[in-house]
């Protein structure tokens, strides 16, 4: 299983970016796919998660209402649309996945417990600055 995150960059406060996570080696239908981020000196935190089977989505409190996660199972790709970006959104963003059929795996849990994610991609840097 491999994941490749892309789409990061430099954006001004209030701007938007769309991240992509291409997933190889699995069928999204059987997995949950999460977005996490890590700022310098901080713990990695859950940003969003989507069920590959139902499309149900979950968000961390700091991004709810500004970020939207979606998926295209035919392309094996998950997206994170980030609007109204703030300087505190600056971080390296990672995507990760885990089999939804494994006991204890759920998107709701993934937001607060990254340890349940089995496979991780390399991150993409997002910098929000004027």
Short mmCIF file of the C-alpha atoms (twelve columns), coordinates in Angstrom:
data_MODEL
# 
_entry.id   MODEL 
# 
loop_
_atom_site.group_PDB 
_atom_site.id 
_atom_site.type_symbol 
_atom_site.label_atom_id 
_atom_site.label_alt_id 
_atom_site.label_comp_id 
_atom_site.label_asym_id 
_atom_site.label_seq_id 
_atom_site.Cartn_x 
_atom_site.Cartn_y 
_atom_site.Cartn_z 
_atom_site.pdbx_PDB_model_num 
ATOM 1   C CA . UNK A 1   0.000   0.000  0.000  1 
ATOM 2   C CA . UNK A 2   1.358   3.413  -0.939 1 
ATOM 3   C CA . UNK A 3   -0.016  6.888  -0.456 1 
ATOM 4   C CA . UNK A 4   1.191   10.049 -2.153 1 
ATOM 5   C CA . UNK A 5   0.067   13.442 -0.916 1 
ATOM 6   C CA . UNK A 6   0.428   16.475 -3.146 1 
ATOM 7   C CA . UNK A 7   -0.896  19.980 -3.669 1 
ATOM 8   C CA . UNK A 8   0.783   21.838 -0.837 1 
ATOM 9   C CA . UNK A 9   2.320   25.258 -1.241 1 
ATOM 10  C CA . UNK A 10  2.444   28.832 -0.056 1 
ATOM 11  C CA . UNK A 11  -0.849  30.683 0.246  1 
ATOM 12  C CA . UNK A 12  -1.939  33.955 1.802  1 
ATOM 13  C CA . UNK A 13  -4.274  34.038 4.804  1 
ATOM 14  C CA . UNK A 14  -7.847  33.665 3.643  1 
ATOM 15  C CA . UNK A 15  -6.787  31.714 0.586  1 
ATOM 16  C CA . UNK A 16  -7.503  28.162 -0.518 1 
ATOM 17  C CA . UNK A 17  -5.617  25.037 -1.447 1 
ATOM 18  C CA . UNK A 18  -6.666  21.565 -2.504 1 
ATOM 19  C CA . UNK A 19  -4.585  18.615 -1.421 1 
ATOM 20  C CA . UNK A 20  -4.720  15.242 -3.144 1 
ATOM 21  C CA . UNK A 21  -3.866  11.816 -1.777 1 
ATOM 22  C CA . UNK A 22  -3.340  9.111  -4.372 1 
ATOM 23  C CA . UNK A 23  -3.665  5.647  -2.874 1 
ATOM 24  C CA . UNK A 24  -2.134  2.588  -4.532 1 
ATOM 25  C CA . UNK A 25  -2.519  -1.084 -3.774 1 
ATOM 26  C CA . UNK A 26  -5.973  -1.097 -2.202 1 
ATOM 27  C CA . UNK A 27  -9.591  -0.481 -3.055 1 
ATOM 28  C CA . UNK A 28  -10.848 2.577  -1.211 1 
ATOM 29  C CA . UNK A 29  -14.215 0.937  -0.558 1 
ATOM 30  C CA . UNK A 30  -12.723 -1.129 2.252  1 
ATOM 31  C CA . UNK A 31  -10.709 1.584  3.918  1 
ATOM 32  C CA . UNK A 32  -10.904 4.815  5.821  1 
ATOM 33  C CA . UNK A 33  -8.596  7.592  4.659  1 
ATOM 34  C CA . UNK A 34  -7.495  10.322 7.015  1 
ATOM 35  C CA . UNK A 35  -5.662  13.612 6.762  1 
ATOM 36  C CA . UNK A 36  -3.313  14.605 9.534  1 
ATOM 37  C CA . UNK A 37  -0.973  17.516 9.999  1 
ATOM 38  C CA . UNK A 38  2.099   18.329 12.019 1 
ATOM 39  C CA . UNK A 39  3.403   21.786 12.732 1 
ATOM 40  C CA . UNK A 40  6.961   22.353 13.977 1 
ATOM 41  C CA . UNK A 41  7.276   21.415 17.628 1 
ATOM 42  C CA . UNK A 42  3.737   20.054 17.835 1 
ATOM 43  C CA . UNK A 43  2.110   16.657 17.893 1 
ATOM 44  C CA . UNK A 44  0.615   15.266 14.717 1 
ATOM 45  C CA . UNK A 45  -3.124  15.951 14.817 1 
ATOM 46  C CA . UNK A 46  -6.129  14.594 12.980 1 
ATOM 47  C CA . UNK A 47  -7.638  16.977 10.455 1 
ATOM 48  C CA . UNK A 48  -10.232 14.974 8.605  1 
ATOM 49  C CA . UNK A 49  -11.262 11.469 7.709  1 
ATOM 50  C CA . UNK A 50  -13.526 9.900  5.112  1 
ATOM 51  C CA . UNK A 51  -15.020 6.462  4.766  1 
ATOM 52  C CA . UNK A 52  -14.135 4.956  1.409  1 
ATOM 53  C CA . UNK A 53  -17.359 2.942  1.414  1 
ATOM 54  C CA . UNK A 54  -19.999 5.443  2.564  1 
ATOM 55  C CA . UNK A 55  -18.294 8.804  2.030  1 
ATOM 56  C CA . UNK A 56  -19.107 9.832  5.593  1 
ATOM 57  C CA . UNK A 57  -16.666 12.483 6.722  1 
ATOM 58  C CA . UNK A 58  -15.332 13.756 10.028 1 
ATOM 59  C CA . UNK A 59  -13.324 16.841 10.955 1 
ATOM 60  C CA . UNK A 60  -11.178 18.130 13.726 1 
ATOM 61  C CA . UNK A 61  -12.614 21.079 15.623 1 
ATOM 62  C CA . UNK A 62  -9.994  23.496 14.321 1 
ATOM 63  C CA . UNK A 63  -10.908 22.943 10.664 1 
ATOM 64  C CA . UNK A 64  -14.636 22.130 10.747 1 
ATOM 65  C CA . UNK A 65  -16.551 24.451 8.442  1 
ATOM 66  C CA . UNK A 66  -13.431 25.440 6.485  1 
ATOM 67  C CA . UNK A 67  -12.098 22.135 5.147  1 
ATOM 68  C CA . UNK A 68  -13.948 19.571 3.053  1 
ATOM 69  C CA . UNK A 69  -12.795 16.018 2.372  1 
ATOM 70  C CA . UNK A 70  -13.977 14.017 -0.623 1 
ATOM 71  C CA . UNK A 71  -12.976 10.928 -2.530 1 
ATOM 72  C CA . UNK A 72  -13.043 9.510  -6.048 1 
ATOM 73  C CA . UNK A 73  -12.908 5.757  -5.679 1 
ATOM 74  C CA . UNK A 74  -12.520 5.235  -9.425 1 
ATOM 75  C CA . UNK A 75  -9.270  7.196  -9.278 1 
ATOM 76  C CA . UNK A 76  -8.179  5.917  -5.898 1 
ATOM 77  C CA . UNK A 77  -7.783  9.500  -4.747 1 
ATOM 78  C CA . UNK A 78  -8.908  11.483 -1.719 1 
ATOM 79  C CA . UNK A 79  -9.029  15.276 -1.688 1 
ATOM 80  C CA . UNK A 80  -8.876  17.903 1.024  1 
ATOM 81  C CA . UNK A 81  -10.279 21.275 0.026  1 
ATOM 82  C CA . UNK A 82  -8.980  23.894 2.428  1 
ATOM 83  C CA . UNK A 83  -10.648 27.303 2.470  1 
ATOM 84  C CA . UNK A 84  -10.257 30.377 4.650  1 
ATOM 85  C CA . UNK A 85  -6.754  29.314 5.514  1 
ATOM 86  C CA . UNK A 86  -5.087  30.744 8.596  1 
ATOM 87  C CA . UNK A 87  -1.423  30.995 9.578  1 
ATOM 88  C CA . UNK A 88  -2.066  28.347 12.225 1 
ATOM 89  C CA . UNK A 89  -2.924  25.889 9.447  1 
ATOM 90  C CA . UNK A 90  0.742   25.915 8.474  1 
ATOM 91  C CA . UNK A 91  2.033   22.359 8.776  1 
ATOM 92  C CA . UNK A 92  3.115   19.281 6.902  1 
ATOM 93  C CA . UNK A 93  -0.026  17.433 5.839  1 
ATOM 94  C CA . UNK A 94  -0.085  13.647 5.669  1 
ATOM 95  C CA . UNK A 95  -2.643  11.168 4.420  1 
ATOM 96  C CA . UNK A 96  -3.027  7.729  5.935  1 
ATOM 97  C CA . UNK A 97  -5.302  4.740  5.624  1 
ATOM 98  C CA . UNK A 98  -6.527  1.722  7.515  1 
ATOM 99  C CA . UNK A 99  -8.871  -1.166 6.800  1 
ATOM 100 C CA . UNK A 100 -12.331 -0.302 8.089  1 
ATOM 101 C CA . UNK A 101 -13.087 -3.932 8.840  1 
ATOM 102 C CA . UNK A 102 -10.354 -4.184 11.426 1 
ATOM 103 C CA . UNK A 103 -11.694 -4.060 14.968 1 
ATOM 104 C CA . UNK A 104 -11.456 -0.593 16.426 1 
ATOM 105 C CA . UNK A 105 -11.018 1.222  13.132 1 
ATOM 106 C CA . UNK A 106 -13.368 4.105  12.428 1 
ATOM 107 C CA . UNK A 107 -13.090 7.620  11.093 1 
ATOM 108 C CA . UNK A 108 -14.488 9.088  14.285 1 
ATOM 109 C CA . UNK A 109 -11.744 7.415  16.275 1 
ATOM 110 C CA . UNK A 110 -9.015  8.214  13.739 1 
ATOM 111 C CA . UNK A 111 -9.388  11.959 14.263 1 
ATOM 112 C CA . UNK A 112 -8.228  11.610 17.839 1 
ATOM 113 C CA . UNK A 113 -6.022  8.531  17.597 1 
ATOM 114 C CA . UNK A 114 -3.615  8.385  14.696 1 
ATOM 115 C CA . UNK A 115 -2.191  5.082  15.962 1 
ATOM 116 C CA . UNK A 116 -5.048  3.172  14.340 1 
ATOM 117 C CA . UNK A 117 -3.840  4.161  10.866 1 
ATOM 118 C CA . UNK A 118 -1.732  1.431  9.276  1 
ATOM 119 C CA . UNK A 119 -0.250  3.093  6.214  1 
ATOM 120 C CA . UNK A 120 1.150   6.580  5.838  1 
ATOM 121 C CA . UNK A 121 2.364   8.647  2.947  1 
ATOM 122 C CA . UNK A 122 5.036   11.301 2.910  1 
ATOM 123 C CA . UNK A 123 3.672   14.710 3.699  1 
ATOM 124 C CA . UNK A 124 3.161   17.852 1.700  1 
ATOM 125 C CA . UNK A 125 4.037   21.253 3.131  1 
ATOM 126 C CA . UNK A 126 1.326   23.883 3.503  1 
ATOM 127 C CA . UNK A 127 2.448   27.368 4.474  1 
ATOM 128 C CA . UNK A 128 -0.051  30.143 5.150  1 
ATOM 129 C CA . UNK A 129 1.680   33.479 5.280  1 
ATOM 130 C CA . UNK A 130 1.452   36.988 3.898  1 
# 
